[in-house]
Coordinates of C-alpha atoms in Angstrom, one line a residue:
Chain A
M295 CA -6.1 70.9 -30.0
S296 CA -5.9 67.2 -29.8
E297 CA -7.6 64.2 -31.4
I298 CA -9.4 61.8 -29.2
Y299 CA -10.3 58.6 -31.0
A300 CA -12.8 57.0 -28.6
P301 CA -12.0 53.2 -28.7
F302 CA -14.2 50.2 -28.5
D303 CA -13.3 47.8 -25.7
G304 CA -10.5 45.5 -27.0
D305 CA -9.2 48.1 -29.5
N306 CA -5.5 48.8 -29.1
G307 CA -4.9 51.1 -32.2
P308 CA -3.8 54.6 -31.6
V309 CA -6.6 56.3 -29.6
Y310 CA -5.3 59.7 -28.6
R311 CA -3.0 61.9 -30.7
F312 CA -2.1 65.3 -29.3
P313 CA 0.3 68.1 -30.3
V314 CA 2.7 69.4 -27.7
R315 CA 3.1 73.2 -27.8
D316 CA 5.4 75.8 -26.4
G317 CA 3.2 78.7 -26.7
D318 CA 2.0 78.7 -30.3
D319 CA 5.0 76.7 -31.5
L320 CA 5.0 72.9 -31.7
R321 CA 7.6 71.7 -29.4
D322 CA 10.5 69.7 -30.7
M323 CA 10.2 66.4 -28.8
A324 CA 13.6 64.9 -29.9
T325 CA 14.6 65.2 -26.2
A326 CA 11.5 64.4 -24.5
A327 CA 9.5 61.4 -23.2
C328 CA 5.9 60.8 -22.4
E329 CA 4.0 58.4 -20.2
C330 CA 0.3 57.9 -19.9
Y331 CA -1.3 56.7 -16.7
L332 CA -4.7 55.2 -16.9
F333 CA -7.3 55.0 -14.3
D334 CA -11.1 54.4 -14.0
R335 CA -13.3 56.8 -12.4
D336 CA -12.7 55.3 -9.0
G337 CA -9.1 55.9 -9.3
V338 CA -8.2 52.3 -9.8
S339 CA -5.0 52.1 -11.8
Y340 CA -5.0 50.5 -15.3
G341 CA -1.4 50.8 -15.7
T342 CA 0.9 53.0 -17.8
R343 CA 1.2 53.2 -21.5
P344 CA 4.2 54.8 -23.3
G345 CA 3.6 57.9 -25.3
V346 CA 4.9 57.3 -28.9
I347 CA 6.5 60.6 -30.3
I348 CA 5.7 60.6 -33.8
S349 CA 8.5 60.9 -36.4
P350 CA 9.8 63.5 -37.2
K351 CA 10.1 64.2 -33.4
S352 CA 10.2 68.0 -34.2
S353 CA 6.6 67.8 -35.2
G354 CA 5.7 67.6 -31.4
T355 CA 2.9 65.1 -31.8
V356 CA 2.4 62.1 -29.5
D357 CA 0.4 59.0 -29.9
V358 CA -1.0 57.1 -26.8
M359 CA -2.3 53.5 -27.6
L360 CA -4.3 51.3 -25.2
A361 CA -3.0 47.8 -24.7
G362 CA -6.4 46.3 -25.7
R363 CA -6.7 44.5 -22.4
E364 CA -8.2 47.3 -20.1
A365 CA -11.5 45.8 -20.5
D366 CA -12.3 42.2 -20.7
F367 CA -13.6 41.1 -24.2
G368 CA -17.2 40.7 -24.0
G369 CA -17.3 42.4 -20.6
S370 CA -18.2 45.8 -19.5
P371 CA -16.0 48.4 -20.7
V372 CA -14.9 51.2 -18.5
P373 CA -14.4 54.9 -19.2
L374 CA -10.7 55.6 -18.8
W375 CA -9.0 58.5 -17.4
A376 CA -5.6 59.4 -18.6
V377 CA -3.1 61.7 -16.9
L378 CA 0.0 62.4 -19.1
K379 CA 3.4 62.9 -17.7
M380 CA 5.9 64.6 -19.8
Y381 CA 9.7 64.7 -19.4
Y382 CA 11.5 67.5 -21.0
A383 CA 15.2 67.4 -21.2
T384 CA 16.2 71.0 -20.3
A385 CA 19.6 72.8 -20.6
P386 CA 20.7 75.1 -17.9
N387 CA 19.5 78.1 -20.1
R388 CA 15.9 76.5 -20.1
T389 CA 16.1 75.5 -23.8
P390 CA 15.7 71.9 -24.9
A391 CA 18.8 70.1 -24.1
T392 CA 21.1 68.4 -26.5
N393 CA 21.3 64.5 -26.2
V394 CA 25.0 63.9 -26.2
L395 CA 24.6 60.0 -26.9
L396 CA 25.0 58.8 -30.4
N397 CA 22.8 56.3 -31.8
A398 CA 20.6 56.9 -28.7
S399 CA 17.6 55.3 -30.3
F400 CA 19.6 52.2 -31.2
D401 CA 18.6 52.4 -34.8
T402 CA 21.8 51.0 -36.2
A403 CA 23.8 48.0 -35.1
T404 CA 26.6 45.7 -36.1
G405 CA 27.2 42.0 -35.8
T406 CA 24.8 39.3 -35.5
S407 CA 22.8 37.8 -32.5
P408 CA 24.1 36.8 -30.0
S409 CA 26.5 39.7 -30.4
R410 CA 24.6 42.3 -32.1
I411 CA 25.4 45.6 -30.5
A412 CA 24.1 49.0 -31.4
D413 CA 26.7 51.2 -33.0
N414 CA 28.4 53.6 -30.7
W415 CA 27.8 51.4 -27.7
S416 CA 30.4 49.1 -26.3
Q417 CA 30.3 45.9 -24.2
S418 CA 32.1 45.9 -20.9
S419 CA 33.3 42.2 -21.3
S420 CA 31.5 39.3 -23.1
G421 CA 28.8 36.9 -22.7
G422 CA 24.9 37.0 -22.9
T423 CA 22.8 37.4 -25.9
F424 CA 22.7 40.7 -27.4
D425 CA 20.4 41.7 -30.3
N426 CA 19.1 44.8 -32.1
S427 CA 15.6 44.5 -33.7
D428 CA 12.3 45.9 -34.4
N429 CA 10.1 43.0 -33.4
D430 CA 9.2 43.9 -29.8
A431 CA 6.7 41.3 -29.0
A432 CA 4.2 43.1 -27.0
P433 CA 3.4 45.8 -28.0
S434 CA 5.2 46.4 -31.2
S435 CA 8.3 48.3 -31.3
I436 CA 7.4 51.6 -29.9
F437 CA 10.2 53.7 -31.0
G438 CA 11.7 51.8 -33.7
T439 CA 14.6 49.3 -33.2
N440 CA 15.6 48.6 -29.7
Q441 CA 18.7 46.8 -28.1
S442 CA 17.8 43.6 -26.4
V443 CA 19.8 41.7 -23.9
T444 CA 19.4 38.3 -22.4
N445 CA 21.2 36.7 -19.5
P446 CA 24.3 39.0 -19.7
T447 CA 26.4 37.2 -17.2
G448 CA 28.0 40.3 -16.0
N449 CA 28.3 41.9 -19.3
F450 CA 26.7 45.4 -19.9
L451 CA 26.5 48.1 -22.5
F452 CA 27.9 51.6 -22.1
Q453 CA 28.7 54.8 -24.0
D454 CA 31.4 57.4 -23.1
V455 CA 31.0 60.9 -24.2
A456 CA 33.9 63.3 -23.5
A457 CA 32.7 66.1 -21.2
T458 CA 34.2 68.4 -18.5
P459 CA 31.5 69.3 -16.2
A460 CA 32.1 71.8 -13.6
L461 CA 31.4 71.5 -9.9
G462 CA 27.8 72.0 -9.3
D463 CA 26.7 71.2 -12.8
R464 CA 23.7 69.0 -13.2
W465 CA 23.7 66.1 -15.6
S466 CA 20.7 63.9 -16.3
F467 CA 20.1 60.7 -18.1
G468 CA 17.0 58.5 -18.9
C469 CA 16.2 55.4 -21.0
W470 CA 13.0 53.3 -21.8
V471 CA 13.2 49.8 -20.6
R472 CA 11.1 46.7 -20.5
G473 CA 12.0 43.5 -18.8
S474 CA 10.8 39.8 -18.8
G475 CA 11.7 37.0 -16.4
I476 CA 14.2 39.1 -14.4
S477 CA 15.5 37.2 -11.6
G478 CA 16.4 37.9 -7.9
V479 CA 15.6 41.1 -6.1
E480 CA 16.1 44.7 -7.0
D481 CA 19.6 45.9 -6.6
D482 CA 22.3 47.9 -8.2
F483 CA 23.3 45.1 -10.6
N484 CA 20.0 45.5 -12.4
S485 CA 19.9 49.1 -13.3
I486 CA 20.8 51.9 -15.6
A487 CA 23.6 54.3 -14.5
M488 CA 25.4 57.5 -15.2
S489 CA 29.0 58.0 -14.2
G490 CA 31.5 60.9 -14.1
I491 CA 34.9 59.4 -14.8
G492 CA 38.3 61.1 -14.5
G493 CA 39.1 62.6 -11.1
V494 CA 37.2 60.8 -8.3
Q495 CA 34.4 58.8 -10.1
E496 CA 30.9 59.4 -9.0
D497 CA 27.8 57.5 -10.2
I498 CA 24.0 57.7 -10.2
V499 CA 22.1 54.5 -10.4
V500 CA 18.5 53.9 -11.1
R501 CA 17.4 50.4 -10.2
L502 CA 15.1 48.5 -12.6
P503 CA 12.4 46.2 -11.4
V504 CA 12.4 42.3 -11.3
G505 CA 10.0 39.9 -12.8
E506 CA 7.9 41.4 -15.7
F507 CA 7.5 45.0 -16.5
D508 CA 6.2 46.7 -19.7
W509 CA 8.0 49.8 -21.4
R510 CA 8.7 52.3 -18.6
F511 CA 10.8 55.5 -18.6
F512 CA 13.6 55.5 -15.9
Q513 CA 15.6 58.7 -15.4
D514 CA 17.6 60.5 -12.7
E515 CA 20.1 63.3 -12.4
L516 CA 23.6 63.9 -10.9
L517 CA 24.7 67.0 -9.2
V518 CA 28.5 67.0 -10.0
A519 CA 30.4 67.0 -6.7
Q520 CA 33.8 65.9 -7.9
A521 CA 36.2 68.0 -10.1
S522 CA 38.3 66.9 -13.0
H523 CA 35.7 64.6 -14.9
T524 CA 36.8 64.1 -18.5
T525 CA 34.1 61.7 -19.5
M526 CA 30.4 61.1 -18.9
R527 CA 29.3 57.5 -19.2
M528 CA 25.9 56.0 -19.4
S529 CA 25.6 52.3 -18.6
L530 CA 22.8 49.8 -19.3
F531 CA 23.0 48.2 -15.9
A532 CA 26.0 48.7 -14.0
L533 CA 27.0 45.1 -13.6
S534 CA 24.1 42.8 -14.1
T535 CA 24.4 39.2 -12.5
H536 CA 20.6 38.8 -13.0
T537 CA 19.1 36.4 -15.6
G538 CA 16.4 37.4 -17.8
S539 CA 15.6 39.6 -20.7
W540 CA 15.7 43.4 -21.0
R541 CA 15.0 45.8 -24.0
F542 CA 16.3 49.4 -24.2
D543 CA 15.2 52.2 -26.2
E544 CA 15.6 56.0 -26.6
A545 CA 18.4 56.7 -24.2
F546 CA 19.2 60.2 -23.1
M547 CA 22.3 61.8 -21.4
F548 CA 22.6 65.6 -21.3
A549 CA 23.8 68.5 -19.3
G550 CA 20.7 69.8 -17.6
R551 CA 17.7 68.6 -15.8
W552 CA 14.4 66.7 -16.5
I553 CA 11.5 69.1 -16.2
V554 CA 8.5 67.1 -15.4
R555 CA 5.0 68.2 -16.1
H556 CA 1.7 66.5 -15.7
S557 CA -1.4 67.2 -17.9
S558 CA -3.5 69.9 -15.9
E559 CA -6.7 67.8 -16.2
P560 CA -7.3 64.1 -16.6
L561 CA -8.4 63.3 -20.0
E562 CA -11.4 61.0 -20.5
L563 CA -11.3 58.3 -23.0
K564 CA -14.8 57.2 -23.6
V565 CA -14.6 53.4 -24.3
K566 CA -17.5 52.4 -26.3
R567 CA -19.2 49.1 -25.7
T568 CA -19.7 46.7 -28.5
T569 CA -20.6 43.2 -29.1
R570 CA -17.7 40.8 -29.1
I571 CA -17.4 37.3 -30.2
P572 CA -18.1 35.0 -27.1
K573 CA -14.9 33.4 -25.8
A574 CA -16.3 29.9 -26.4
S575 CA -16.6 30.7 -30.2
N576 CA -13.9 31.2 -32.7
Q577 CA -12.1 34.5 -31.8
I578 CA -10.3 34.8 -35.2
A579 CA -13.5 34.3 -37.3
G580 CA -13.1 36.2 -40.5
F581 CA -9.2 35.5 -40.7
G582 CA -8.8 31.7 -39.9
S583 CA -10.7 30.7 -43.0
F584 CA -8.3 32.1 -45.5
E585 CA -10.7 34.2 -47.6
R586 CA -8.7 37.2 -48.4
D587 CA -5.1 38.1 -49.7
A588 CA -5.3 41.9 -50.2
N589 CA -1.6 42.2 -51.4
S590 CA -1.7 38.9 -53.5
D591 CA 1.4 37.6 -51.9
G592 CA -0.1 34.4 -51.2
I593 CA -0.3 34.8 -47.4
P594 CA -3.8 35.3 -46.2
D595 CA -4.5 38.6 -44.6
G596 CA -3.8 38.7 -40.9
F597 CA -1.1 36.0 -41.1
T598 CA 2.6 36.5 -41.3
K599 CA 5.0 34.0 -42.9
I600 CA 8.2 33.3 -41.0
G601 CA 11.0 31.9 -42.9
T602 CA 11.4 31.1 -46.4
G603 CA 10.2 28.6 -49.0
G604 CA 7.0 26.8 -49.9
T605 CA 4.4 28.3 -52.4
F606 CA 1.2 29.7 -50.9
T607 CA -1.9 30.4 -52.9
L608 CA -5.5 31.0 -52.0
N609 CA -7.6 28.2 -53.4
K610 CA -11.4 28.7 -54.3
D611 CA -11.9 25.2 -55.8
P612 CA -14.8 23.9 -53.6
A613 CA -13.5 20.4 -53.7
H614 CA -10.6 21.6 -51.5
V615 CA -12.4 24.0 -49.2
S616 CA -13.7 23.3 -45.7
H617 CA -15.2 26.5 -44.5
E618 CA -16.6 29.5 -46.2
S619 CA -15.3 29.9 -49.9
A620 CA -11.6 29.7 -49.9
S621 CA -8.7 27.7 -48.4
L622 CA -4.9 28.0 -48.3
K623 CA -3.0 25.8 -50.8
V624 CA 0.6 25.1 -49.8
A625 CA 3.3 23.4 -51.9
L626 CA 6.1 22.3 -49.6
T627 CA 9.7 21.6 -50.6
D628 CA 11.2 20.3 -47.3
Q629 CA 11.5 23.7 -45.5
S630 CA 13.1 24.4 -42.3
G631 CA 12.2 27.1 -39.9
M632 CA 9.1 28.2 -41.8
M633 CA 5.7 28.9 -40.2
L634 CA 2.5 30.9 -40.6
K635 CA 1.9 33.0 -37.6
L636 CA -1.0 34.8 -36.1
P637 CA -0.7 36.7 -32.8
W638 CA -4.0 37.4 -31.2
P639 CA -4.4 39.8 -28.3
G640 CA -6.9 39.4 -25.6
K641 CA -7.4 38.8 -22.0
Y642 CA -6.3 35.2 -21.2
R643 CA -7.0 34.6 -17.5
V644 CA -5.2 32.0 -15.4
G645 CA -7.2 28.8 -15.4
D646 CA -8.5 29.2 -18.8
T647 CA -7.6 26.6 -21.6
W648 CA -7.5 27.8 -25.1
R649 CA -7.4 25.6 -28.1
A650 CA -6.1 26.5 -31.5
S651 CA -7.2 24.2 -34.4
V652 CA -6.8 23.9 -38.2
M653 CA -8.3 21.7 -40.9
E654 CA -5.7 19.9 -43.1
K655 CA -6.1 17.9 -46.3
T656 CA -3.2 16.4 -48.2
V657 CA -2.8 15.5 -51.8
G658 CA -1.8 12.0 -51.5
T659 CA 1.0 11.3 -49.0
L660 CA 3.5 14.0 -48.2
G661 CA 7.2 13.0 -48.6
A662 CA 9.4 13.1 -45.7
G663 CA 12.4 15.5 -45.7
A664 CA 15.2 16.6 -43.4
G665 CA 13.9 20.0 -42.7
T666 CA 13.7 21.2 -39.1
G667 CA 11.2 23.2 -37.1
G668 CA 8.3 20.8 -37.0
F669 CA 5.1 19.9 -39.0
S670 CA 2.5 21.0 -36.5
I671 CA 0.0 23.5 -35.2
A672 CA 1.3 25.2 -31.9
L673 CA -0.3 27.6 -29.4
R674 CA 1.9 29.7 -27.3
T675 CA 2.4 32.8 -25.2
E676 CA 5.2 35.5 -25.8
T677 CA 8.1 36.8 -23.9
F678 CA 7.5 40.0 -22.1
D679 CA 3.9 39.0 -21.5
A680 CA 3.5 38.7 -17.7
A681 CA 5.4 35.3 -17.2
P682 CA 7.7 32.8 -19.0
V683 CA 6.5 31.4 -22.2
I684 CA 4.4 28.4 -22.3
S685 CA 3.2 26.4 -25.2
A686 CA 1.5 23.4 -26.7
S687 CA 1.6 21.7 -30.0
T688 CA 0.3 18.8 -32.1
N689 CA 1.6 17.3 -35.2
L690 CA -0.2 17.7 -38.6
S691 CA -0.6 14.6 -40.8
A692 CA 1.4 13.3 -43.7
T693 CA -1.8 11.8 -45.0
A694 CA -5.1 13.2 -44.9
A695 CA -7.5 12.3 -47.7
S696 CA -10.2 14.6 -46.5
F697 CA -10.1 17.6 -44.1
T698 CA -9.0 16.5 -40.7
D699 CA -9.0 18.7 -37.6
H700 CA -5.8 19.1 -35.6
S701 CA -5.7 21.2 -32.4
A702 CA -3.3 22.3 -29.8
S703 CA -4.8 23.1 -26.2
L704 CA -3.0 25.4 -23.9
A705 CA -3.7 25.9 -20.1
I706 CA -3.0 29.4 -19.1
T707 CA -0.9 29.3 -15.9
T708 CA 1.3 31.5 -13.7
A709 CA 0.0 34.9 -14.9
E710 CA -2.8 36.5 -17.1
R711 CA -1.6 36.8 -20.6
S712 CA -2.5 39.4 -23.2
K713 CA -1.6 37.6 -26.3
L714 CA -1.7 34.1 -27.7
V715 CA 0.3 33.2 -30.8
I716 CA -1.0 30.5 -33.3
E717 CA 1.9 29.1 -35.3
I718 CA 1.5 26.5 -38.1
N719 CA 4.8 24.9 -38.6
L720 CA 5.3 23.5 -42.2
N721 CA 8.7 21.9 -42.2
G722 CA 10.4 18.7 -43.2
K723 CA 7.8 17.7 -45.8
T724 CA 7.4 17.6 -49.6
G725 CA 4.2 17.9 -51.5
T726 CA 0.9 19.8 -51.5
L727 CA -1.6 20.3 -48.7
Y728 CA -4.7 22.5 -48.0
L729 CA -5.3 24.4 -44.8
D730 CA -8.5 25.9 -43.7
D731 CA -10.6 27.1 -40.7
V732 CA -8.0 28.1 -38.2
R733 CA -9.7 28.6 -35.0
L734 CA -8.9 30.0 -31.5
E735 CA -11.5 29.1 -28.7
R736 CA -11.7 28.9 -25.1
T737 CA -12.6 25.4 -23.9
V738 CA -12.2 25.9 -20.2
A739 CA -13.1 29.0 -18.4
G740 CA -10.9 29.9 -15.4
P741 CA -12.4 31.1 -12.1
Chain B
M102 CA -25.3 53.8 -50.8
A103 CA -23.9 56.4 -48.9
N104 CA -24.6 57.2 -45.2
E105 CA -23.5 60.7 -44.4
L106 CA -25.6 60.8 -41.4
P107 CA -24.2 58.1 -39.2
E108 CA -26.6 58.7 -36.4
T109 CA -29.3 57.8 -38.9
A110 CA -30.1 54.0 -39.5
L111 CA -29.9 52.8 -42.9
S112 CA -32.7 50.8 -44.5
F113 CA -32.7 48.3 -47.2
H114 CA -35.0 45.6 -48.6
V115 CA -34.9 41.8 -48.6
G116 CA -33.3 40.9 -52.0
D117 CA -31.1 43.9 -52.3
T118 CA -27.6 43.2 -53.2
L119 CA -25.5 45.6 -51.3
T120 CA -21.9 46.5 -51.0
L121 CA -21.0 48.1 -47.7
S122 CA -17.9 50.3 -47.3
W123 CA -16.2 52.0 -44.3
L124 CA -13.8 54.9 -44.8
W125 CA -10.8 55.2 -42.6
T126 CA -9.4 58.6 -42.2
K127 CA -6.3 60.0 -40.5
A128 CA -6.6 61.8 -37.2
N129 CA -7.5 65.0 -38.8
R130 CA -10.6 63.5 -40.1
K131 CA -9.9 64.7 -43.6
D132 CA -7.0 62.8 -45.2
V133 CA -7.6 59.2 -46.1
R134 CA -5.7 56.7 -44.0
N135 CA -3.5 54.2 -46.1
L136 CA -4.8 50.7 -45.3
T137 CA -1.8 48.8 -47.0
D138 CA -1.1 45.5 -45.3
H139 CA -4.1 45.9 -43.1
A140 CA -6.6 43.0 -42.6
A141 CA -10.3 43.5 -42.1
R142 CA -13.3 41.8 -40.9
V143 CA -16.8 42.8 -40.4
L144 CA -19.1 41.5 -37.6
F145 CA -22.9 41.3 -37.7
W146 CA -25.2 41.0 -34.7
Y147 CA -28.7 41.5 -33.5
L148 CA -29.4 43.6 -30.4
D149 CA -27.9 42.1 -27.3
A150 CA -26.7 38.9 -29.1
A151 CA -23.3 37.7 -29.9
P152 CA -22.2 38.2 -33.6
H153 CA -23.7 35.5 -35.8
I154 CA -21.5 36.5 -38.7
A155 CA -17.8 37.5 -38.6
R156 CA -16.2 37.5 -42.1
A157 CA -13.0 38.9 -43.8
A158 CA -13.6 42.1 -45.8
E159 CA -11.8 43.5 -48.7
V160 CA -9.4 46.3 -48.2
D161 CA -8.7 49.0 -50.7
P162 CA -5.6 50.3 -49.2
L163 CA -4.9 53.6 -51.2
N164 CA -8.4 54.7 -50.6
G165 CA -8.8 53.7 -47.1
L166 CA -11.8 51.6 -47.6
V167 CA -13.0 48.4 -46.0
I168 CA -15.4 46.8 -48.4
Y169 CA -17.9 44.0 -47.6
D170 CA -20.3 42.3 -50.0
L171 CA -23.5 41.2 -48.2
L172 CA -24.3 37.6 -48.7
G173 CA -27.8 37.6 -47.4
D174 CA -27.3 35.7 -44.2
E175 CA -26.2 38.7 -42.2
Y176 CA -29.9 40.0 -41.6
Q177 CA -33.4 38.8 -40.9
L178 CA -36.6 40.5 -42.1
N179 CA -37.9 43.3 -39.8
R180 CA -35.1 42.8 -37.3
A181 CA -32.5 45.4 -36.7
T182 CA -29.0 44.3 -37.5
Y183 CA -25.8 45.9 -36.2
A184 CA -22.5 45.8 -38.1
Q185 CA -19.0 46.9 -37.2
A186 CA -15.8 46.8 -39.3
Q187 CA -12.4 46.3 -37.6
V188 CA -9.0 46.6 -39.2
Y189 CA -5.8 44.9 -38.0
A190 CA -2.8 46.9 -38.7
P191 CA 0.7 46.1 -39.5
N192 CA 3.6 47.5 -37.5
W193 CA 2.9 51.2 -38.4
Y194 CA 5.9 52.6 -36.6
V195 CA 8.7 50.7 -38.0
N196 CA 8.6 48.4 -40.9
G197 CA 5.0 47.9 -41.8
N198 CA 5.2 44.1 -41.6
A199 CA 1.7 42.7 -42.2
G200 CA 0.0 41.1 -39.5
Q201 CA 2.7 41.8 -37.0
D202 CA 1.1 42.4 -33.5
G203 CA -2.1 43.1 -35.0
R204 CA -3.3 46.4 -33.7
I205 CA -7.0 46.6 -33.7
T206 CA -9.1 49.6 -34.5
S207 CA -12.9 49.4 -34.9
C208 CA -15.2 51.5 -36.8
E209 CA -18.5 53.0 -35.7
V210 CA -21.3 50.6 -35.3
V211 CA -23.8 50.9 -38.1
K212 CA -27.6 49.9 -37.5
F213 CA -29.6 48.4 -40.4
I214 CA -33.4 48.1 -40.4
V215 CA -34.4 45.4 -42.8
R216 CA -37.8 46.0 -44.5
P217 CA -40.0 43.6 -46.6
K218 CA -39.5 43.9 -50.3
P219 CA -42.3 45.8 -51.9
V220 CA -44.8 43.6 -53.9

């Protein structure tokens, strides 16, 4: 039995939750992976989505979420068909295999960026930017924390496990990977690999794509053909000389094979049509006007505060409101690196121009400070979203006796993007200001 | 005003002061979903038209409710009005950061028939 939540076009919340059973029993999914392939009724591919195995993984429950860009906002939705592909790590006795890697989910780490390495994993040399975080940009972290790597300049991560495989044994490995801005052409220097070490070394390498790719599960197996191995090693790229950014999560290495199964029948996800806000209108209506603060933390609903400092309160004095019934009052004390952030998913086509704007009013003149990070409204794309980041920004005013509009316009180039991020940077000033009516609108429609 | 037959249109009269609420449940359709750190908005539109109203709604997180107080500009007399609530979720699977990534989930569309007030 499974739950299908029929989404509306543009939704990207969990849409399909299903249990995985072995007979009558829920299957332990601790060493399993799931991919979901999406098609329309004509067989046109709409990409692949990762299956998120719900914690605890012994519960045998998987969520599949859409990206929210399968249908254009305001356009015609499509009925989607999903084919699920399951990878079961299986021991030679046909029971679920044991993942011999420690900290395989990269949940704990030591050090700080650029040298924050997941525990139990080692660097081959040095260089590059290594971090361990849960802030995967697009989508949100699918399996918790992940290991990120940028421009490793030959450095790579590996984990050695003591093992003595016999001739003819099969060992397998796998890992979820995503990439952004990977340079060059596909080769063994941009890969994940498994090696038998001790005796004559043997390796199995799985090449990773170049350019941009969303979370994908890579796996392979090795038929042990050399004797006297004492160690099995899993490497996150064998020796990368490429530039770009990678993220790794949910690594596997085990004695046995991957058993691959596809769902017997495609599952129909009925995408419901609904009226959406026209792209020439304010996409964030309802949030950008700062009307609600459900948890009373001073930060309006939908917005995230990055950094520290400043005092935020919802203001309902009509004298300081530009739109609807409330605005955001901010008391600044020369912050650095502090902003309000609102990511907004959508289908942003090449040739579009999008405009982010905010209304600002100051109490007198704001004092100048030394804080860094800018005093501006910015609109940008994100890493891991189809192409390198592009951005635009406009400074806010130190003096605005009445509400004044400030806007940043961004032309979408290079590739279609699935998210724009509005950032209101509030640094380097002292004093009080009011913000209201943040908007995101398309001013130029691409071809 | 409870609508336990979602396929049936609701009716109300000009002058009514109404609070609308939407209940979010878990996948089992029985347990209430916790909407902590969720943001919500409600859209109103007439048939085949773009939304004329999009406003923030109140979230009652522990009861899984999205609550919206009608202000009176959402509807016109004798004209069917459609409404839909959306929630924008925090990062459920990791740390629950409010507003991070903004997963969108929409509720069923509700149709209202607005009738003249009895004299």
